[in-house]
């Protein structure tokens, strides 16, 4: 059998990736000298789990079922569509780019990650969630600073845990913004979301505007 040829990467792209890897490594080493990284590892892991798709997807579905409140259906349905879209987009881009992670994850309690690094799925998901609750379904201004702090912490933790390079995180942020813009463009109306959930759950909505 013929051995598979390695994919040829353009020299300019190789240089960009090499610079990115060098800067990412230098940044992490610098921060390690300033912060007690081992003590913060548990916090990084908590942040990793807090933005994991395996948490957000079932939680969104669970709240649709448990709350059963049509006032939230528009948020829940559009958020769910965005989360699914994010998983698909990130998976496709990773399959195309096939950039390896900075190091192997040896944490037995960590959920993942897969072996490819570009782009950061956590960064894209966090960005899309922030975009949703600031632009698509605006929350109280009091909640915005903690939400931004959470997303920024996600970005930093992905680099400091050596899950991703800096460029991976920046690409994830860009993808998350584009996903937010796309969901905003095709944002489903309240009645559409209510009818969709009614059709999926095979239940009739209560109230004069929904009784048939």
PDB file of C-alpha atoms in Angstrom:
ATOM      1  CA  UNK A   1       0.000   0.000   0.000  1.00  0.00           C
ATOM      2  CA  UNK A   2       1.207   3.488  -0.774  1.00  0.00           C
ATOM      3  CA  UNK A   3       1.790   5.720   2.179  1.00  0.00           C
ATOM      4  CA  UNK A   4      -0.507   8.716   2.351  1.00  0.00           C
ATOM      5  CA  UNK A   5       1.182  11.933   1.395  1.00  0.00           C
ATOM      6  CA  UNK A   6       1.187  14.617   4.016  1.00  0.00           C
ATOM      7  CA  UNK A   7      -0.859  17.677   3.194  1.00  0.00           C
ATOM      8  CA  UNK A   8       1.306  20.489   1.890  1.00  0.00           C
ATOM      9  CA  UNK A   9       0.820  23.726   3.815  1.00  0.00           C
ATOM     10  CA  UNK A  10       1.678  26.985   1.999  1.00  0.00           C
ATOM     11  CA  UNK A  11       4.879  28.538   3.341  1.00  0.00           C
ATOM     12  CA  UNK A  12       3.153  31.796   4.337  1.00  0.00           C
ATOM     13  CA  UNK A  13       0.528  29.908   6.321  1.00  0.00           C
ATOM     14  CA  UNK A  14       3.254  27.807   7.953  1.00  0.00           C
ATOM     15  CA  UNK A  15       5.018  30.965   9.080  1.00  0.00           C
ATOM     16  CA  UNK A  16       1.805  32.443  10.469  1.00  0.00           C
ATOM     17  CA  UNK A  17       1.039  29.245  12.397  1.00  0.00           C
ATOM     18  CA  UNK A  18       4.620  29.068  13.686  1.00  0.00           C
ATOM     19  CA  UNK A  19       4.463  32.661  14.933  1.00  0.00           C
ATOM     20  CA  UNK A  20       1.085  31.983  16.518  1.00  0.00           C
ATOM     21  CA  UNK A  21       2.422  28.882  18.292  1.00  0.00           C
ATOM     22  CA  UNK A  22       5.486  30.775  19.518  1.00  0.00           C
ATOM     23  CA  UNK A  23       3.482  33.742  20.837  1.00  0.00           C
ATOM     24  CA  UNK A  24       0.928  31.436  22.482  1.00  0.00           C
ATOM     25  CA  UNK A  25       3.661  29.458  24.230  1.00  0.00           C
ATOM     26  CA  UNK A  26       5.487  32.631  25.319  1.00  0.00           C
ATOM     27  CA  UNK A  27       2.249  34.109  26.654  1.00  0.00           C
ATOM     28  CA  UNK A  28       1.395  31.010  28.692  1.00  0.00           C
ATOM     29  CA  UNK A  29       4.910  30.766  30.135  1.00  0.00           C
ATOM     30  CA  UNK A  30       4.808  34.430  31.084  1.00  0.00           C
ATOM     31  CA  UNK A  31       1.475  34.054  32.831  1.00  0.00           C
ATOM     32  CA  UNK A  32       2.681  30.902  34.607  1.00  0.00           C
ATOM     33  CA  UNK A  33       5.408  32.978  36.245  1.00  0.00           C
ATOM     34  CA  UNK A  34       2.862  35.513  37.471  1.00  0.00           C
ATOM     35  CA  UNK A  35      -0.043  33.294  38.480  1.00  0.00           C
ATOM     36  CA  UNK A  36      -0.301  30.045  40.490  1.00  0.00           C
ATOM     37  CA  UNK A  37      -1.412  28.037  37.466  1.00  0.00           C
ATOM     38  CA  UNK A  38      -1.747  24.741  39.359  1.00  0.00           C
ATOM     39  CA  UNK A  39      -4.101  26.317  41.883  1.00  0.00           C
ATOM     40  CA  UNK A  40      -6.142  27.912  39.118  1.00  0.00           C
ATOM     41  CA  UNK A  41      -6.437  24.683  37.133  1.00  0.00           C
ATOM     42  CA  UNK A  42      -9.649  23.686  38.888  1.00  0.00           C
ATOM     43  CA  UNK A  43     -11.168  27.050  37.921  1.00  0.00           C
ATOM     44  CA  UNK A  44     -10.087  26.593  34.309  1.00  0.00           C
ATOM     45  CA  UNK A  45     -11.717  23.171  34.273  1.00  0.00           C
ATOM     46  CA  UNK A  46     -14.931  24.652  35.693  1.00  0.00           C
ATOM     47  CA  UNK A  47     -14.905  27.288  32.952  1.00  0.00           C
ATOM     48  CA  UNK A  48     -14.306  24.571  30.354  1.00  0.00           C
ATOM     49  CA  UNK A  49     -17.336  22.622  31.542  1.00  0.00           C
ATOM     50  CA  UNK A  50     -19.504  25.760  31.843  1.00  0.00           C
ATOM     51  CA  UNK A  51     -19.241  26.383  28.093  1.00  0.00           C
ATOM     52  CA  UNK A  52     -19.256  22.799  26.858  1.00  0.00           C
ATOM     53  CA  UNK A  53     -21.768  21.787  24.197  1.00  0.00           C
ATOM     54  CA  UNK A  54     -22.641  18.677  26.212  1.00  0.00           C
ATOM     55  CA  UNK A  55     -23.919  21.031  28.916  1.00  0.00           C
ATOM     56  CA  UNK A  56     -25.642  23.727  26.851  1.00  0.00           C
ATOM     57  CA  UNK A  57     -27.573  21.538  24.413  1.00  0.00           C
ATOM     58  CA  UNK A  58     -29.321  19.238  26.934  1.00  0.00           C
ATOM     59  CA  UNK A  59     -29.795  22.121  29.386  1.00  0.00           C
ATOM     60  CA  UNK A  60     -31.578  24.201  26.745  1.00  0.00           C
ATOM     61  CA  UNK A  61     -33.787  21.242  25.827  1.00  0.00           C
ATOM     62  CA  UNK A  62     -34.448  20.534  29.502  1.00  0.00           C
ATOM     63  CA  UNK A  63     -35.567  24.115  30.171  1.00  0.00           C
ATOM     64  CA  UNK A  64     -37.908  24.006  27.184  1.00  0.00           C
ATOM     65  CA  UNK A  65     -39.560  20.950  28.712  1.00  0.00           C
ATOM     66  CA  UNK A  66     -39.461  21.966  32.395  1.00  0.00           C
ATOM     67  CA  UNK A  67     -40.435  25.622  32.096  1.00  0.00           C
ATOM     68  CA  UNK A  68     -43.048  25.012  29.384  1.00  0.00           C
ATOM     69  CA  UNK A  69     -43.476  28.764  29.176  1.00  0.00           C
ATOM     70  CA  UNK A  70     -44.284  30.155  25.744  1.00  0.00           C
ATOM     71  CA  UNK A  71     -42.760  33.519  26.735  1.00  0.00           C
ATOM     72  CA  UNK A  72     -39.318  31.892  26.598  1.00  0.00           C
ATOM     73  CA  UNK A  73     -39.829  29.697  23.547  1.00  0.00           C
ATOM     74  CA  UNK A  74     -38.476  32.297  21.136  1.00  0.00           C
ATOM     75  CA  UNK A  75     -35.220  32.573  23.083  1.00  0.00           C
ATOM     76  CA  UNK A  76     -34.912  28.825  23.650  1.00  0.00           C
ATOM     77  CA  UNK A  77     -35.590  27.760  20.060  1.00  0.00           C
ATOM     78  CA  UNK A  78     -33.298  30.348  18.465  1.00  0.00           C
ATOM     79  CA  UNK A  79     -30.577  29.632  21.023  1.00  0.00           C
ATOM     80  CA  UNK A  80     -30.878  25.905  20.341  1.00  0.00           C
ATOM     81  CA  UNK A  81     -30.605  26.461  16.576  1.00  0.00           C
ATOM     82  CA  UNK A  82     -27.516  28.595  17.123  1.00  0.00           C
ATOM     83  CA  UNK A  83     -25.866  26.013  19.366  1.00  0.00           C
ATOM     84  CA  UNK A  84     -26.447  23.252  16.822  1.00  0.00           C
ATOM     85  CA  UNK A  85     -25.171  25.515  14.045  1.00  0.00           C
ATOM     86  CA  UNK A  86     -22.055  26.259  16.097  1.00  0.00           C
ATOM     87  CA  UNK A  87     -21.269  22.562  16.563  1.00  0.00           C
ATOM     88  CA  UNK A  88     -21.653  21.897  12.844  1.00  0.00           C
ATOM     89  CA  UNK A  89     -19.595  24.897  11.703  1.00  0.00           C
ATOM     90  CA  UNK A  90     -16.750  24.249  14.156  1.00  0.00           C
ATOM     91  CA  UNK A  91     -16.669  20.536  13.287  1.00  0.00           C
ATOM     92  CA  UNK A  92     -16.483  21.278   9.548  1.00  0.00           C
ATOM     93  CA  UNK A  93     -13.756  23.917   9.924  1.00  0.00           C
ATOM     94  CA  UNK A  94     -11.742  21.653  12.221  1.00  0.00           C
ATOM     95  CA  UNK A  95     -12.003  18.788   9.740  1.00  0.00           C
ATOM     96  CA  UNK A  96     -10.709  21.082   7.000  1.00  0.00           C
ATOM     97  CA  UNK A  97      -7.961  22.839   8.989  1.00  0.00           C
ATOM     98  CA  UNK A  98      -6.786  19.795  11.018  1.00  0.00           C
ATOM     99  CA  UNK A  99      -4.481  21.874  13.184  1.00  0.00           C
ATOM    100  CA  UNK A 100      -3.145  19.947  16.171  1.00  0.00           C
ATOM    101  CA  UNK A 101      -3.601  21.194  19.718  1.00  0.00           C
ATOM    102  CA  UNK A 102      -0.658  22.704  21.623  1.00  0.00           C
ATOM    103  CA  UNK A 103      -0.500  19.663  23.906  1.00  0.00           C
ATOM    104  CA  UNK A 104      -2.355  16.462  24.726  1.00  0.00           C
ATOM    105  CA  UNK A 105      -5.092  16.682  27.340  1.00  0.00           C
ATOM    106  CA  UNK A 106      -4.166  14.289  30.157  1.00  0.00           C
ATOM    107  CA  UNK A 107      -6.917  15.345  32.562  1.00  0.00           C
ATOM    108  CA  UNK A 108      -9.156  12.276  33.157  1.00  0.00           C
ATOM    109  CA  UNK A 109     -11.984  14.480  34.465  1.00  0.00           C
ATOM    110  CA  UNK A 110     -12.079  16.754  31.436  1.00  0.00           C
ATOM    111  CA  UNK A 111     -14.858  16.520  28.840  1.00  0.00           C
ATOM    112  CA  UNK A 112     -12.808  16.138  25.668  1.00  0.00           C
ATOM    113  CA  UNK A 113     -11.293  17.803  23.842  1.00  0.00           C
ATOM    114  CA  UNK A 114     -10.927  16.366  20.367  1.00  0.00           C
ATOM    115  CA  UNK A 115      -7.493  16.368  18.736  1.00  0.00           C
ATOM    116  CA  UNK A 116      -7.995  19.404  16.492  1.00  0.00           C
ATOM    117  CA  UNK A 117      -7.376  22.945  17.657  1.00  0.00           C
ATOM    118  CA  UNK A 118      -8.590  25.409  15.005  1.00  0.00           C
ATOM    119  CA  UNK A 119     -11.004  27.030  15.696  1.00  0.00           C
ATOM    120  CA  UNK A 120     -11.890  27.060  19.395  1.00  0.00           C
ATOM    121  CA  UNK A 121     -15.409  25.722  19.833  1.00  0.00           C
ATOM    122  CA  UNK A 122     -15.565  27.080  23.382  1.00  0.00           C
ATOM    123  CA  UNK A 123     -14.678  30.567  22.125  1.00  0.00           C
ATOM    124  CA  UNK A 124     -17.266  30.473  19.330  1.00  0.00           C
ATOM    125  CA  UNK A 125     -19.966  29.134  21.659  1.00  0.00           C
ATOM    126  CA  UNK A 126     -19.234  31.682  24.394  1.00  0.00           C
ATOM    127  CA  UNK A 127     -19.280  34.504  21.839  1.00  0.00           C
ATOM    128  CA  UNK A 128     -22.576  33.347  20.340  1.00  0.00           C
ATOM    129  CA  UNK A 129     -24.159  33.084  23.802  1.00  0.00           C
ATOM    130  CA  UNK A 130     -22.974  36.580  24.728  1.00  0.00           C
ATOM    131  CA  UNK A 131     -24.232  37.933  21.392  1.00  0.00           C
ATOM    132  CA  UNK A 132     -27.620  36.308  21.993  1.00  0.00           C
ATOM    133  CA  UNK A 133     -28.127  37.801  25.441  1.00  0.00           C
ATOM    134  CA  UNK A 134     -26.886  41.259  24.469  1.00  0.00           C
ATOM    135  CA  UNK A 135     -28.359  41.753  20.975  1.00  0.00           C
ATOM    136  CA  UNK A 136     -30.970  39.086  20.225  1.00  0.00           C
ATOM    137  CA  UNK A 137     -32.591  38.657  23.638  1.00  0.00           C
ATOM    138  CA  UNK A 138     -31.271  41.627  25.662  1.00  0.00           C
ATOM    139  CA  UNK A 139     -30.857  40.971  29.367  1.00  0.00           C
ATOM    140  CA  UNK A 140     -30.599  43.521  32.149  1.00  0.00           C
ATOM    141  CA  UNK A 141     -27.506  45.722  31.948  1.00  0.00           C
ATOM    142  CA  UNK A 142     -26.581  44.550  35.445  1.00  0.00           C
ATOM    143  CA  UNK A 143     -25.997  41.043  34.056  1.00  0.00           C
ATOM    144  CA  UNK A 144     -23.882  42.155  31.089  1.00  0.00           C
ATOM    145  CA  UNK A 145     -20.526  42.681  32.931  1.00  0.00           C
ATOM    146  CA  UNK A 146     -20.584  39.170  34.514  1.00  0.00           C
ATOM    147  CA  UNK A 147     -21.502  37.683  31.136  1.00  0.00           C
ATOM    148  CA  UNK A 148     -18.610  39.477  29.434  1.00  0.00           C
ATOM    149  CA  UNK A 149     -16.257  38.486  32.265  1.00  0.00           C
ATOM    150  CA  UNK A 150     -17.319  34.838  31.834  1.00  0.00           C
ATOM    151  CA  UNK A 151     -16.687  34.880  28.088  1.00  0.00           C
ATOM    152  CA  UNK A 152     -13.309  36.608  28.506  1.00  0.00           C
ATOM    153  CA  UNK A 153     -12.345  34.027  31.133  1.00  0.00           C
ATOM    154  CA  UNK A 154     -13.305  31.271  28.689  1.00  0.00           C
ATOM    155  CA  UNK A 155     -11.032  32.765  26.019  1.00  0.00           C
ATOM    156  CA  UNK A 156      -8.089  33.092  28.389  1.00  0.00           C
ATOM    157  CA  UNK A 157      -8.523  29.665  29.962  1.00  0.00           C
ATOM    158  CA  UNK A 158      -8.439  27.947  26.554  1.00  0.00           C
ATOM    159  CA  UNK A 159      -4.985  29.407  25.952  1.00  0.00           C
ATOM    160  CA  UNK A 160      -3.640  29.003  29.492  1.00  0.00           C
ATOM    161  CA  UNK A 161      -4.758  25.358  29.616  1.00  0.00           C
ATOM    162  CA  UNK A 162      -2.922  24.880  26.300  1.00  0.00           C
ATOM    163  CA  UNK A 163      -6.090  23.667  24.637  1.00  0.00           C
ATOM    164  CA  UNK A 164      -5.714  26.265  21.891  1.00  0.00           C
ATOM    165  CA  UNK A 165      -3.357  28.761  20.334  1.00  0.00           C
ATOM    166  CA  UNK A 166      -4.201  32.469  20.310  1.00  0.00           C
ATOM    167  CA  UNK A 167      -5.260  32.361  16.649  1.00  0.00           C
ATOM    168  CA  UNK A 168      -7.652  29.479  17.378  1.00  0.00           C
ATOM    169  CA  UNK A 169      -9.450  31.552  20.003  1.00  0.00           C
ATOM    170  CA  UNK A 170      -9.597  34.654  17.796  1.00  0.00           C
ATOM    171  CA  UNK A 171     -11.054  32.558  14.972  1.00  0.00           C
ATOM    172  CA  UNK A 172     -13.615  31.108  17.388  1.00  0.00           C
ATOM    173  CA  UNK A 173     -14.656  34.610  18.447  1.00  0.00           C
ATOM    174  CA  UNK A 174     -15.079  35.614  14.802  1.00  0.00           C
ATOM    175  CA  UNK A 175     -17.171  32.526  14.046  1.00  0.00           C
ATOM    176  CA  UNK A 176     -19.361  33.179  17.099  1.00  0.00           C
ATOM    177  CA  UNK A 177     -20.066  36.733  15.921  1.00  0.00           C
ATOM    178  CA  UNK A 178     -20.949  35.517  12.420  1.00  0.00           C
ATOM    179  CA  UNK A 179     -23.266  32.888  13.904  1.00  0.00           C
ATOM    180  CA  UNK A 180     -24.963  35.562  15.990  1.00  0.00           C
ATOM    181  CA  UNK A 181     -25.453  37.744  12.913  1.00  0.00           C
ATOM    182  CA  UNK A 182     -26.869  34.799  10.946  1.00  0.00           C
ATOM    183  CA  UNK A 183     -29.284  33.759  13.710  1.00  0.00           C
ATOM    184  CA  UNK A 184     -30.292  37.407  14.085  1.00  0.00           C
ATOM    185  CA  UNK A 185     -31.046  37.582  10.358  1.00  0.00           C
ATOM    186  CA  UNK A 186     -33.200  34.441  10.402  1.00  0.00           C
ATOM    187  CA  UNK A 187     -34.547  34.982  13.935  1.00  0.00           C
ATOM    188  CA  UNK A 188     -37.759  32.986  14.341  1.00  0.00           C
ATOM    189  CA  UNK A 189     -40.810  34.852  15.577  1.00  0.00           C
ATOM    190  CA  UNK A 190     -42.609  34.003  18.814  1.00  0.00           C
ATOM    191  CA  UNK A 191     -45.588  32.345  17.122  1.00  0.00           C
ATOM    192  CA  UNK A 192     -43.326  30.226  14.910  1.00  0.00           C
ATOM    193  CA  UNK A 193     -41.363  28.989  17.928  1.00  0.00           C
ATOM    194  CA  UNK A 194     -44.521  28.181  19.871  1.00  0.00           C
ATOM    195  CA  UNK A 195     -45.987  26.258  16.935  1.00  0.00           C
ATOM    196  CA  UNK A 196     -42.695  24.438  16.401  1.00  0.00           C
ATOM    197  CA  UNK A 197     -42.484  23.252  20.001  1.00  0.00           C
ATOM    198  CA  UNK A 198     -46.175  22.370  19.943  1.00  0.00           C
ATOM    199  CA  UNK A 199     -45.590  20.249  16.841  1.00  0.00           C
ATOM    200  CA  UNK A 200     -42.490  18.537  18.277  1.00  0.00           C
ATOM    201  CA  UNK A 201     -44.085  17.790  21.645  1.00  0.00           C
ATOM    202  CA  UNK A 202     -47.483  17.076  20.077  1.00  0.00           C
ATOM    203  CA  UNK A 203     -49.140  19.308  22.661  1.00  0.00           C
ATOM    204  CA  UNK A 204     -51.717  22.060  22.210  1.00  0.00           C
ATOM    205  CA  UNK A 205     -50.751  25.457  23.600  1.00  0.00           C
ATOM    206  CA  UNK A 206     -53.154  26.978  26.113  1.00  0.00           C
ATOM    207  CA  UNK A 207     -54.636  30.448  25.655  1.00  0.00           C
ATOM    208  CA  UNK A 208     -57.160  31.893  23.185  1.00  0.00           C
ATOM    209  CA  UNK A 209     -54.491  32.731  20.606  1.00  0.00           C
ATOM    210  CA  UNK A 210     -53.257  29.118  20.526  1.00  0.00           C
ATOM    211  CA  UNK A 211     -56.390  27.055  21.170  1.00  0.00           C
ATOM    212  CA  UNK A 212     -57.638  25.300  18.041  1.00  0.00           C
TER     213      UNK A 212
END
